Amino acid sequence: MRKLVVFLLVCLAVSPLLQGEFTLAAADKVISLDMYFPVAVGGGPDKLISALCEQFSKEHPGIKVNPVYSGSYADTRTKVQAAIKAHNTPAIALMFSIDLFSLLSMNAIYDFESFCTTPEDKAWLNGFYPGFMKNAQTGGKTYGIPWQRSTIILYYNKDAFREVGLDPNKPPATWQELEEYAKRLTKIEGGITKRYGIEIPSDKAGYAYWMLQTFCNQQNGFNLMNQDGTEVYFNDPRTIKGITFWKSLSDKGYQPKGTSAWATTPTDFLEQRAAMIYHTTGNLTNIRKNAKFDFGAAMLPALDSRGSPTGGGNFYLFKGVPKEQTEAAFTFIKWMTADPERVAQWSIDTGYVATRPEAYETQRMKEYVAKFPYAIVARDQLKYAQAEFSVYDQGRVQKILDDAIELIMTGQKDAKTALDEAQAQADEILKQYRNK
């Protein structure tokens, strides 16, 4: 009997230790995911993403998502590719939608059809706006899930319109009107331009190629590349026509000469140094919160048709990580993108387009749009949208085009010469990916 009592006392004494060991073991089973996420973009998403990751972990205590804020989309591409080569691959990343072919060439990403085994999963996968899937699918498979997505829109200063006698509720609808409005809105005092009529960012550090696409897409949907990412059309007459018109706005003094910086173009608009700008809808919330004047937002002016490339980032699932991490990452991506309320709130908080139609049917979105109708401009433009420029070896080919745009905009080369040279350089790179 005494031995039994002693045994029970020992068990009671060590039980807290055993309980502690069990708790520690359970904690050790939490799946930790590093998620690369770009933040040098519009919308200021870092605090929002951190809050969403925390909310997800509360609802899924067995999974912890650690956002790794990685600079611009280009920075994120570089860091993820370096991590893959160093065998330190993340399970998940939010990367440029245009990185698709480069990631496929590395055999780095999974298709989502392989994970969507239930009717609910398949309905989720098929529920995104088709325009955003143009940079997410190839070969009948889906490799990216839209999240931080956009189109380019026109922002315009209504007060400046009133000042020069333009109707503030009628933004320019054509290239001809864009030029006419830009001329009237340009303000020169003492030989110095105090306000430009239009500013379209064109620097290499930004998205010069993206802006050029607008002038291509508006020629009956013409685009700079084929759907397979193996051919480009840099020296097509329509490309030359587009950039020639773009540069003419600078030559005539309606737009800053040389190149304009992507990062400072919204500031120029907010500080009324530019009466109209082209920029991502991802800056819509920023401009709404900071504009000290009456402003509007509209679809881009048309030539033969309206048109804008889509833009922004998709979630990718990466190969080369433990199975449980991949499954946890898939769970997180679905959680982020399936709930209409969450998708709607992200759009409201950032200005990016809600990627699923049902998000616009939520009460919160309906109330927001009723108060701020410009929130649906970029969404409505999706019916005219084309795929953003995306090819194999994206970084190198994109740089070739961005360099050519800089040479043209700064007057160092004429459009045909610069784009002929760019075409030859891109063909040399892309020929290895054809007929595979």
CSV table of C-alpha atoms in Angstrom, one decimal:
chain,number,residue,atom,x,y,z
A,1,MET,CA,0.0,0.0,0.0
A,2,ARG,CA,2.8,2.4,0.9
A,3,LYS,CA,4.5,1.7,-2.4
A,4,LEU,CA,1.3,2.5,-4.2
A,5,VAL,CA,1.0,5.8,-2.4
A,6,VAL,CA,4.6,6.7,-3.2
A,7,PHE,CA,4.0,5.9,-6.9
A,8,LEU,CA,0.9,8.1,-7.0
A,9,LEU,CA,2.8,11.0,-5.4
A,10,VAL,CA,5.6,10.7,-7.9
A,11,CYS,CA,3.1,10.7,-10.8
A,12,LEU,CA,1.4,13.8,-9.4
A,13,ALA,CA,4.8,15.5,-9.0
A,14,VAL,CA,5.9,14.8,-12.5
A,15,SER,CA,2.6,15.4,-14.2
A,16,PRO,CA,3.2,19.2,-14.7
A,17,LEU,CA,6.5,18.3,-16.4
A,18,LEU,CA,4.8,15.8,-18.6
A,19,GLN,CA,2.1,18.3,-19.4
A,20,GLY,CA,4.7,20.8,-20.3
A,21,GLU,CA,6.5,18.4,-22.6
A,22,PHE,CA,3.2,17.6,-24.3
A,23,THR,CA,2.5,21.3,-24.8
A,24,LEU,CA,5.9,21.9,-26.2
A,25,ALA,CA,5.6,18.9,-28.5
A,26,ALA,CA,2.3,20.2,-29.8
A,27,ALA,CA,3.8,23.6,-30.3
A,28,ASP,CA,6.6,22.1,-32.3
A,29,LYS,CA,4.0,20.7,-34.7
A,30,VAL,CA,2.9,24.2,-35.8
A,31,ILE,CA,3.6,24.5,-39.5
A,32,SER,CA,5.6,27.7,-40.1
A,33,LEU,CA,5.4,29.3,-43.6
A,34,ASP,CA,7.5,32.1,-44.9
A,35,MET,CA,5.5,34.1,-47.5
A,36,TYR,CA,7.4,36.6,-49.7
A,37,PHE,CA,5.2,39.7,-50.3
A,38,PRO,CA,6.1,42.9,-52.3
A,39,VAL,CA,5.4,46.2,-50.5
A,40,ALA,CA,7.0,48.8,-52.8
A,41,VAL,CA,3.7,49.0,-54.7
A,42,GLY,CA,0.5,51.0,-54.4
A,43,GLY,CA,-2.0,50.6,-51.5
A,44,GLY,CA,0.4,50.2,-48.5
A,45,PRO,CA,-0.4,46.6,-48.0
A,46,ASP,CA,2.2,45.5,-45.4
A,47,LYS,CA,0.1,46.3,-42.2
A,48,LEU,CA,-3.0,44.9,-43.8
A,49,ILE,CA,-1.2,41.6,-44.8
A,50,SER,CA,0.3,41.3,-41.3
A,51,ALA,CA,-3.1,41.6,-39.7
A,52,LEU,CA,-4.6,39.0,-42.1
A,53,CYS,CA,-1.8,36.6,-41.4
A,54,GLU,CA,-2.5,37.0,-37.6
A,55,GLN,CA,-6.2,36.5,-38.1
A,56,PHE,CA,-5.5,33.3,-40.2
A,57,SER,CA,-3.3,31.9,-37.5
A,58,LYS,CA,-6.0,32.4,-34.9
A,59,GLU,CA,-8.4,30.5,-37.0
A,60,HIS,CA,-5.8,27.9,-37.9
A,61,PRO,CA,-3.6,27.5,-34.8
A,62,GLY,CA,-1.6,24.7,-36.4
A,63,ILE,CA,-0.3,27.1,-39.1
A,64,LYS,CA,1.7,30.3,-38.8
A,65,VAL,CA,2.3,32.5,-41.8
A,66,ASN,CA,5.3,34.8,-41.6
A,67,PRO,CA,5.2,37.6,-44.2
A,68,VAL,CA,8.6,38.5,-45.6
A,69,TYR,CA,8.3,41.9,-47.1
A,70,SER,CA,10.6,41.9,-50.1
A,71,GLY,CA,10.5,45.3,-51.7
A,72,SER,CA,9.2,45.7,-55.3
A,73,TYR,CA,7.8,43.0,-57.5
A,74,ALA,CA,11.2,42.9,-59.2
A,75,ASP,CA,13.0,42.6,-55.9
A,76,THR,CA,10.6,39.8,-54.9
A,77,ARG,CA,11.3,37.9,-58.1
A,78,THR,CA,15.1,38.2,-57.5
A,79,LYS,CA,14.8,37.1,-53.9
A,80,VAL,CA,12.5,34.1,-54.5
A,81,GLN,CA,14.7,32.9,-57.5
A,82,ALA,CA,17.8,33.2,-55.3
A,83,ALA,CA,16.0,31.2,-52.5
A,84,ILE,CA,15.1,28.5,-54.9
A,85,LYS,CA,18.7,28.2,-56.2
A,86,ALA,CA,19.9,28.1,-52.6
A,87,HIS,CA,17.5,25.2,-51.8
A,88,ASN,CA,15.7,27.5,-49.3
A,89,THR,CA,12.4,27.6,-51.3
A,90,PRO,CA,9.4,29.3,-49.7
A,91,ALA,CA,6.2,27.4,-49.7
A,92,ILE,CA,4.2,30.5,-50.9
A,93,ALA,CA,4.8,33.9,-52.4
A,94,LEU,CA,2.8,36.8,-53.8
A,95,MET,CA,4.7,37.6,-57.0
A,96,PHE,CA,4.1,39.4,-60.2
A,97,SER,CA,1.5,37.6,-62.4
A,98,ILE,CA,3.9,38.1,-65.2
A,99,ASP,CA,6.5,35.9,-63.5
A,100,LEU,CA,4.5,32.8,-64.6
A,101,PHE,CA,6.7,31.7,-67.5
A,102,SER,CA,10.0,32.3,-65.7
A,103,LEU,CA,8.8,30.2,-62.8
A,104,LEU,CA,7.6,27.5,-65.1
A,105,SER,CA,11.0,27.4,-66.8
A,106,MET,CA,12.5,26.7,-63.4
A,107,ASN,CA,10.0,23.9,-62.8
A,108,ALA,CA,9.3,25.8,-59.5
A,109,ILE,CA,5.5,25.9,-59.1
A,110,TYR,CA,2.6,23.6,-58.8
A,111,ASP,CA,-0.7,23.9,-60.7
A,112,PHE,CA,-3.7,24.4,-58.6
A,113,GLU,CA,-5.9,21.8,-60.3
A,114,SER,CA,-3.8,19.1,-58.6
A,115,PHE,CA,-5.0,20.4,-55.2
A,116,CYS,CA,-8.6,21.1,-56.1
A,117,THR,CA,-10.2,17.7,-55.5
A,118,THR,CA,-13.6,18.7,-54.1
A,119,PRO,CA,-16.5,20.5,-55.9
A,120,GLU,CA,-16.0,23.4,-53.4
A,121,ASP,CA,-12.4,23.7,-54.4
A,122,LYS,CA,-13.2,23.6,-58.1
A,123,ALA,CA,-15.9,26.2,-57.7
A,124,TRP,CA,-13.4,28.4,-55.9
A,125,LEU,CA,-10.8,28.0,-58.6
A,126,ASN,CA,-13.3,28.8,-61.4
A,127,GLY,CA,-14.7,31.9,-59.6
A,128,PHE,CA,-12.2,34.6,-60.4
A,129,TYR,CA,-12.6,37.3,-63.1
A,130,PRO,CA,-11.5,35.8,-66.4
A,131,GLY,CA,-9.5,38.9,-67.2
A,132,PHE,CA,-7.2,38.1,-64.3
A,133,MET,CA,-6.7,34.5,-65.3
A,134,LYS,CA,-5.0,35.6,-68.5
A,135,ASN,CA,-1.7,35.9,-66.6
A,136,ALA,CA,-2.5,32.9,-64.3
A,137,GLN,CA,-3.1,30.1,-66.7
A,138,THR,CA,-1.3,28.4,-69.6
A,139,GLY,CA,-1.6,25.0,-71.2
A,140,GLY,CA,-5.0,24.4,-69.6
A,141,LYS,CA,-3.6,24.7,-66.0
A,142,THR,CA,-3.8,27.4,-63.4
A,143,TYR,CA,-0.5,28.3,-61.7
A,144,GLY,CA,-1.4,31.6,-60.0
A,145,ILE,CA,-4.3,32.8,-57.8
A,146,PRO,CA,-5.2,36.5,-58.3
A,147,TRP,CA,-5.1,38.7,-55.2
A,148,GLN,CA,-3.4,42.1,-55.6
A,149,ARG,CA,-4.7,42.8,-59.0
A,150,SER,CA,-5.3,45.9,-61.0
A,151,THR,CA,-5.8,47.7,-64.3
A,152,ILE,CA,-4.3,51.1,-65.2
A,153,ILE,CA,-6.8,54.0,-64.8
A,154,LEU,CA,-6.8,57.7,-65.5
A,155,TYR,CA,-6.8,60.0,-62.5
A,156,TYR,CA,-7.8,63.6,-63.2
A,157,ASN,CA,-8.1,66.9,-61.2
A,158,LYS,CA,-11.7,68.1,-61.5
A,159,ASP,CA,-10.8,71.5,-60.0
A,160,ALA,CA,-8.2,72.0,-62.8
A,161,PHE,CA,-10.8,71.0,-65.3
A,162,ARG,CA,-13.2,73.6,-64.0
A,163,GLU,CA,-10.3,76.2,-64.0
A,164,VAL,CA,-9.8,75.8,-67.8
A,165,GLY,CA,-13.5,75.4,-68.7
A,166,LEU,CA,-13.6,71.6,-69.1
A,167,ASP,CA,-16.5,69.6,-67.9
A,168,PRO,CA,-15.3,67.9,-64.7
A,169,ASN,CA,-17.6,65.0,-65.3
A,170,LYS,CA,-16.3,64.2,-68.8
A,171,PRO,CA,-12.8,63.0,-68.7
A,172,PRO,CA,-11.0,62.4,-72.1
A,173,ALA,CA,-12.4,59.4,-73.9
A,174,THR,CA,-10.1,59.3,-76.9
A,175,TRP,CA,-6.4,59.9,-77.7
A,176,GLN,CA,-7.4,63.1,-79.5
A,177,GLU,CA,-9.3,64.3,-76.5
A,178,LEU,CA,-6.4,63.3,-74.2
A,179,GLU,CA,-4.1,65.6,-76.2
A,180,GLU,CA,-6.6,68.4,-76.4
A,181,TYR,CA,-7.3,68.3,-72.6
A,182,ALA,CA,-3.6,68.0,-71.8
A,183,LYS,CA,-2.9,71.1,-73.8
A,184,ARG,CA,-5.6,73.1,-72.1
A,185,LEU,CA,-4.6,71.9,-68.6
A,186,THR,CA,-0.9,72.7,-69.0
A,187,LYS,CA,-0.1,75.8,-67.0
A,188,ILE,CA,2.9,77.9,-67.9
A,189,GLU,CA,4.0,81.0,-65.9
A,190,GLY,CA,7.0,83.1,-66.8
A,191,GLY,CA,8.2,80.5,-69.2
A,192,ILE,CA,8.1,77.8,-66.5
A,193,THR,CA,5.6,74.9,-66.6
A,194,LYS,CA,3.8,75.0,-63.2
A,195,ARG,CA,1.4,72.2,-64.1
A,196,TYR,CA,1.6,69.6,-66.8
A,197,GLY,CA,-1.6,68.4,-68.4
A,198,ILE,CA,-0.7,64.7,-68.3
A,199,GLU,CA,2.0,62.5,-66.8
A,200,ILE,CA,2.5,58.9,-67.7
A,201,PRO,CA,5.3,57.2,-65.8
A,202,SER,CA,8.1,55.9,-68.1
A,203,ASP,CA,11.2,55.1,-65.9
A,204,LYS,CA,12.9,51.8,-66.0
A,205,ALA,CA,12.5,51.4,-62.2
A,206,GLY,CA,8.8,51.5,-62.7
A,207,TYR,CA,6.6,50.0,-65.3
A,208,ALA,CA,7.4,51.6,-68.6
A,209,TYR,CA,6.5,48.5,-70.6
A,210,TRP,CA,3.1,48.4,-68.8
A,211,MET,CA,2.3,51.9,-69.8
A,212,LEU,CA,3.3,51.2,-73.4
A,213,GLN,CA,0.9,48.3,-73.4
A,214,THR,CA,-2.0,50.7,-72.9
A,215,PHE,CA,-1.3,52.4,-76.3
A,216,CYS,CA,-1.0,48.9,-77.9
A,217,ASN,CA,-4.1,47.4,-76.4
A,218,GLN,CA,-6.2,50.4,-77.6
A,219,GLN,CA,-5.5,49.4,-81.1
A,220,ASN,CA,-8.2,46.7,-81.3
A,221,GLY,CA,-6.7,44.6,-78.5
A,222,PHE,CA,-3.2,44.3,-80.0
A,223,ASN,CA,-0.6,43.1,-77.4
A,224,LEU,CA,3.1,43.1,-77.2
A,225,MET,CA,3.5,39.3,-76.9
A,226,ASN,CA,1.9,36.0,-77.8
A,227,GLN,CA,-0.1,33.9,-75.3
A,228,ASP,CA,2.7,31.3,-74.9
A,229,GLY,CA,5.4,33.8,-73.8
A,230,THR,CA,7.7,32.9,-76.7
A,231,GLU,CA,7.3,35.8,-79.1
A,232,VAL,CA,7.3,39.6,-78.8
A,233,TYR,CA,6.1,42.4,-81.2
A,234,PHE,CA,8.3,45.3,-80.2
A,235,ASN,CA,8.8,46.7,-83.7
A,236,ASP,CA,5.2,46.1,-84.9
A,237,PRO,CA,3.8,49.3,-86.6
A,238,ARG,CA,1.2,49.4,-83.8
A,239,THR,CA,3.8,49.5,-81.1
A,240,ILE,CA,5.7,52.2,-82.9
A,241,LYS,CA,2.4,54.2,-83.3
A,242,GLY,CA,1.6,53.9,-79.6
A,243,ILE,CA,5.0,55.1,-78.3
A,244,THR,CA,5.2,57.8,-80.9
A,245,PHE,CA,1.9,59.3,-79.7
A,246,TRP,CA,3.0,58.9,-76.1
A,247,LYS,CA,6.3,60.8,-76.7
A,248,SER,CA,4.4,63.4,-78.7
A,249,LEU,CA,2.8,64.5,-75.5
A,250,SER,CA,6.2,65.4,-74.1
A,251,ASP,CA,7.5,66.9,-77.3
A,252,LYS,CA,4.5,69.3,-77.3
A,253,GLY,CA,5.2,70.3,-73.6
A,254,TYR,CA,2.0,68.7,-72.2
A,255,GLN,CA,4.0,66.1,-70.3
A,256,PRO,CA,7.4,66.3,-68.6
A,257,LYS,CA,10.2,65.7,-71.0
A,258,GLY,CA,12.4,62.6,-70.7
A,259,THR,CA,11.2,59.9,-68.3
A,260,SER,CA,8.8,60.3,-65.4
A,261,ALA,CA,9.2,58.2,-62.3
A,262,TRP,CA,6.5,55.7,-61.4
A,263,ALA,CA,7.0,56.3,-57.6
A,264,THR,CA,6.6,60.1,-57.8
A,265,THR,CA,3.8,60.4,-60.4
A,266,PRO,CA,1.1,60.0,-57.7
A,267,THR,CA,2.8,62.7,-55.7
A,268,ASP,CA,3.0,65.0,-58.7
A,269,PHE,CA,-0.8,64.6,-59.0
A,270,LEU,CA,-1.5,65.1,-55.3
A,271,GLU,CA,0.7,68.2,-55.3
A,272,GLN,CA,-1.1,69.4,-58.5
A,273,ARG,CA,2.0,69.4,-60.7
A,274,ALA,CA,0.1,67.2,-63.1
A,275,ALA,CA,-3.6,67.5,-63.8
A,276,MET,CA,-4.0,64.0,-65.2
A,277,ILE,CA,-2.0,60.8,-64.6
A,278,TYR,CA,-2.0,57.2,-65.7
A,279,HIS,CA,-1.4,54.9,-62.7
A,280,THR,CA,-2.5,51.6,-61.1
A,281,THR,CA,-5.9,51.4,-59.4
A,282,GLY,CA,-3.8,50.2,-56.5
A,283,ASN,CA,-3.2,53.9,-55.7
A,284,LEU,CA,-6.9,54.8,-55.6
A,285,THR,CA,-7.2,54.6,-51.8
A,286,ASN,CA,-4.0,56.6,-51.3
A,287,ILE,CA,-5.3,59.3,-53.6
A,288,ARG,CA,-8.7,59.3,-52.1
A,289,LYS,CA,-7.2,59.8,-48.6
A,290,ASN,CA,-4.7,62.4,-49.6
A,291,ALA,CA,-6.1,64.6,-52.4
A,292,LYS,CA,-6.9,68.1,-51.2
A,293,PHE,CA,-8.9,68.8,-54.3
A,294,ASP,CA,-11.9,67.3,-56.1
A,295,PHE,CA,-10.6,64.4,-58.3
A,296,GLY,CA,-12.0,61.8,-60.6
A,297,ALA,CA,-11.0,58.4,-62.0
A,298,ALA,CA,-11.9,57.0,-65.4
A,299,MET,CA,-11.1,54.3,-67.9
A,300,LEU,CA,-8.2,55.0,-70.2
A,301,PRO,CA,-8.8,57.0,-73.4
A,302,ALA,CA,-9.4,54.9,-76.5
A,303,LEU,CA,-8.1,54.8,-80.1
A,304,ASP,CA,-9.8,52.0,-82.0
A,305,SER,CA,-10.9,50.5,-78.8
A,306,ARG,CA,-10.6,50.8,-75.0
A,307,GLY,CA,-7.9,48.8,-73.4
A,308,SER,CA,-5.6,48.3,-70.5
A,309,PRO,CA,-3.3,45.5,-69.4
A,310,THR,CA,-4.1,43.8,-66.1
A,311,GLY,CA,-1.4,44.1,-63.5
A,312,GLY,CA,-0.4,43.0,-60.0
A,313,GLY,CA,0.4,39.9,-58.2
A,314,ASN,CA,-0.8,36.2,-57.8
A,315,PHE,CA,-0.2,33.7,-55.1
A,316,TYR,CA,2.1,30.8,-56.2
A,317,LEU,CA,2.7,27.4,-54.6
A,318,PHE,CA,6.3,26.3,-54.8
A,319,LYS,CA,7.8,22.9,-55.2
A,320,GLY,CA,10.7,21.6,-53.2
A,321,VAL,CA,9.2,22.1,-49.7
A,322,PRO,CA,7.7,19.5,-47.3
A,323,LYS,CA,4.2,18.3,-48.2
A,324,GLU,CA,2.7,19.6,-45.0
A,325,GLN,CA,3.9,23.1,-45.8
A,326,THR,CA,2.4,22.9,-49.3
A,327,GLU,CA,-0.9,21.8,-48.0
A,328,ALA,CA,-0.9,24.5,-45.3
A,329,ALA,CA,0.0,27.1,-48.0
A,330,PHE,CA,-2.9,25.9,-50.1
A,331,THR,CA,-5.2,26.3,-47.1
A,332,PHE,CA,-4.0,29.9,-46.6
A,333,ILE,CA,-4.4,30.9,-50.2
A,334,LYS,CA,-8.0,29.6,-50.2
A,335,TRP,CA,-8.7,31.4,-46.9
A,336,MET,CA,-7.4,34.7,-48.3
A,337,THR,CA,-9.2,34.6,-51.7
A,338,ALA,CA,-12.4,32.7,-51.2
A,339,ASP,CA,-14.4,34.8,-48.8
A,340,PRO,CA,-16.2,37.6,-50.6
A,341,GLU,CA,-16.2,39.8,-47.5
A,342,ARG,CA,-12.4,39.5,-47.1
A,343,VAL,CA,-11.8,40.1,-50.8
A,344,ALA,CA,-14.1,43.1,-50.7
A,345,GLN,CA,-12.4,44.6,-47.6
A,346,TRP,CA,-9.0,44.2,-49.3
A,347,SER,CA,-10.2,46.1,-52.3
A,348,ILE,CA,-11.7,48.9,-50.1
A,349,ASP,CA,-8.5,49.2,-48.0
A,350,THR,CA,-6.1,49.3,-51.0
A,351,GLY,CA,-7.9,50.3,-54.2
A,352,TYR,CA,-7.0,47.0,-55.9
A,353,VAL,CA,-9.7,45.3,-57.8
A,354,ALA,CA,-11.7,42.7,-55.9
A,355,THR,CA,-10.8,39.5,-57.8
A,356,ARG,CA,-14.1,37.7,-57.5
A,357,PRO,CA,-17.5,39.0,-58.7
A,358,GLU,CA,-19.4,38.1,-55.5
A,359,ALA,CA,-17.2,40.6,-53.6
A,360,TYR,CA,-19.1,43.4,-55.3
A,361,GLU,CA,-22.4,41.9,-54.1
A,362,THR,CA,-21.5,42.2,-50.4
A,363,GLN,CA,-23.2,44.9,-48.4
A,364,ARG,CA,-20.0,46.6,-47.4
A,365,MET,CA,-18.9,46.9,-51.0
A,366,LYS,CA,-22.3,48.2,-52.2
A,367,GLU,CA,-22.2,50.9,-49.5
A,368,TYR,CA,-18.6,51.8,-50.4
A,369,VAL,CA,-19.3,52.1,-54.1
A,370,ALA,CA,-22.4,54.2,-53.4
A,371,LYS,CA,-20.3,56.7,-51.6
A,372,PHE,CA,-17.2,56.3,-53.9
A,373,PRO,CA,-18.2,55.2,-57.4
A,374,TYR,CA,-14.7,55.4,-58.7
A,375,ALA,CA,-14.0,52.1,-56.9
A,376,ILE,CA,-15.5,50.1,-59.8
A,377,VAL,CA,-13.7,51.9,-62.7
A,378,ALA,CA,-10.9,49.4,-62.8
A,379,ARG,CA,-13.3,46.5,-62.5
A,380,ASP,CA,-15.5,47.7,-65.3
A,381,GLN,CA,-12.4,48.2,-67.5
A,382,LEU,CA,-11.7,44.4,-67.2
A,383,LYS,CA,-14.0,43.8,-70.1
A,384,TYR,CA,-11.4,45.5,-72.3
A,385,ALA,CA,-8.4,44.2,-70.5
A,386,GLN,CA,-5.5,42.2,-72.0
A,387,ALA,CA,-2.8,40.1,-70.4
A,388,GLU,CA,0.1,42.0,-68.9
A,389,PHE,CA,3.4,41.6,-70.7
A,390,SER,CA,4.7,38.2,-69.8
A,391,VAL,CA,7.3,36.0,-71.5
A,392,TYR,CA,10.0,33.5,-70.7
A,393,ASP,CA,13.1,35.0,-69.2
A,394,GLN,CA,10.9,37.9,-68.1
A,395,GLY,CA,13.6,39.9,-66.4
A,396,ARG,CA,16.0,40.1,-69.4
A,397,VAL,CA,13.3,40.6,-72.0
A,398,GLN,CA,11.5,43.2,-70.0
A,399,LYS,CA,14.7,45.2,-69.4
A,400,ILE,CA,15.3,45.2,-73.2
A,401,LEU,CA,12.0,46.9,-73.8
A,402,ASP,CA,12.3,49.3,-70.8
A,403,ASP,CA,15.7,50.3,-72.1
A,404,ALA,CA,14.3,51.0,-75.5
A,405,ILE,CA,11.5,53.1,-74.1
A,406,GLU,CA,14.0,55.2,-72.2
A,407,LEU,CA,16.1,55.8,-75.3
A,408,ILE,CA,12.9,56.9,-77.2
A,409,MET,CA,11.5,59.1,-74.4
A,410,THR,CA,14.8,60.8,-73.8
A,411,GLY,CA,15.3,61.4,-77.6
A,412,GLN,CA,18.5,59.3,-77.9
A,413,LYS,CA,17.0,57.1,-80.6
A,414,ASP,CA,13.9,57.3,-82.8
A,415,ALA,CA,11.1,54.8,-82.1
A,416,LYS,CA,11.7,52.5,-85.1
A,417,THR,CA,15.5,52.2,-84.6
A,418,ALA,CA,15.2,51.5,-80.8
A,419,LEU,CA,12.4,49.0,-81.2
A,420,ASP,CA,14.0,47.2,-84.1
A,421,GLU,CA,17.1,46.7,-82.0
A,422,ALA,CA,15.0,45.6,-79.0
A,423,GLN,CA,13.1,43.1,-81.2
A,424,ALA,CA,16.4,41.5,-82.4
A,425,GLN,CA,17.7,41.2,-78.8
A,426,ALA,CA,14.5,39.7,-77.5
A,427,ASP,CA,14.3,37.2,-80.4
A,428,GLU,CA,17.8,36.0,-79.6
A,429,ILE,CA,16.7,35.2,-76.1
A,430,LEU,CA,13.3,33.7,-76.8
A,431,LYS,CA,14.1,31.5,-79.7
A,432,GLN,CA,15.3,28.7,-77.3
A,433,TYR,CA,11.8,28.5,-75.9
A,434,ARG,CA,9.9,28.0,-79.2
A,435,ASN,CA,8.7,24.7,-80.5
A,436,LYS,CA,9.3,22.9,-77.2
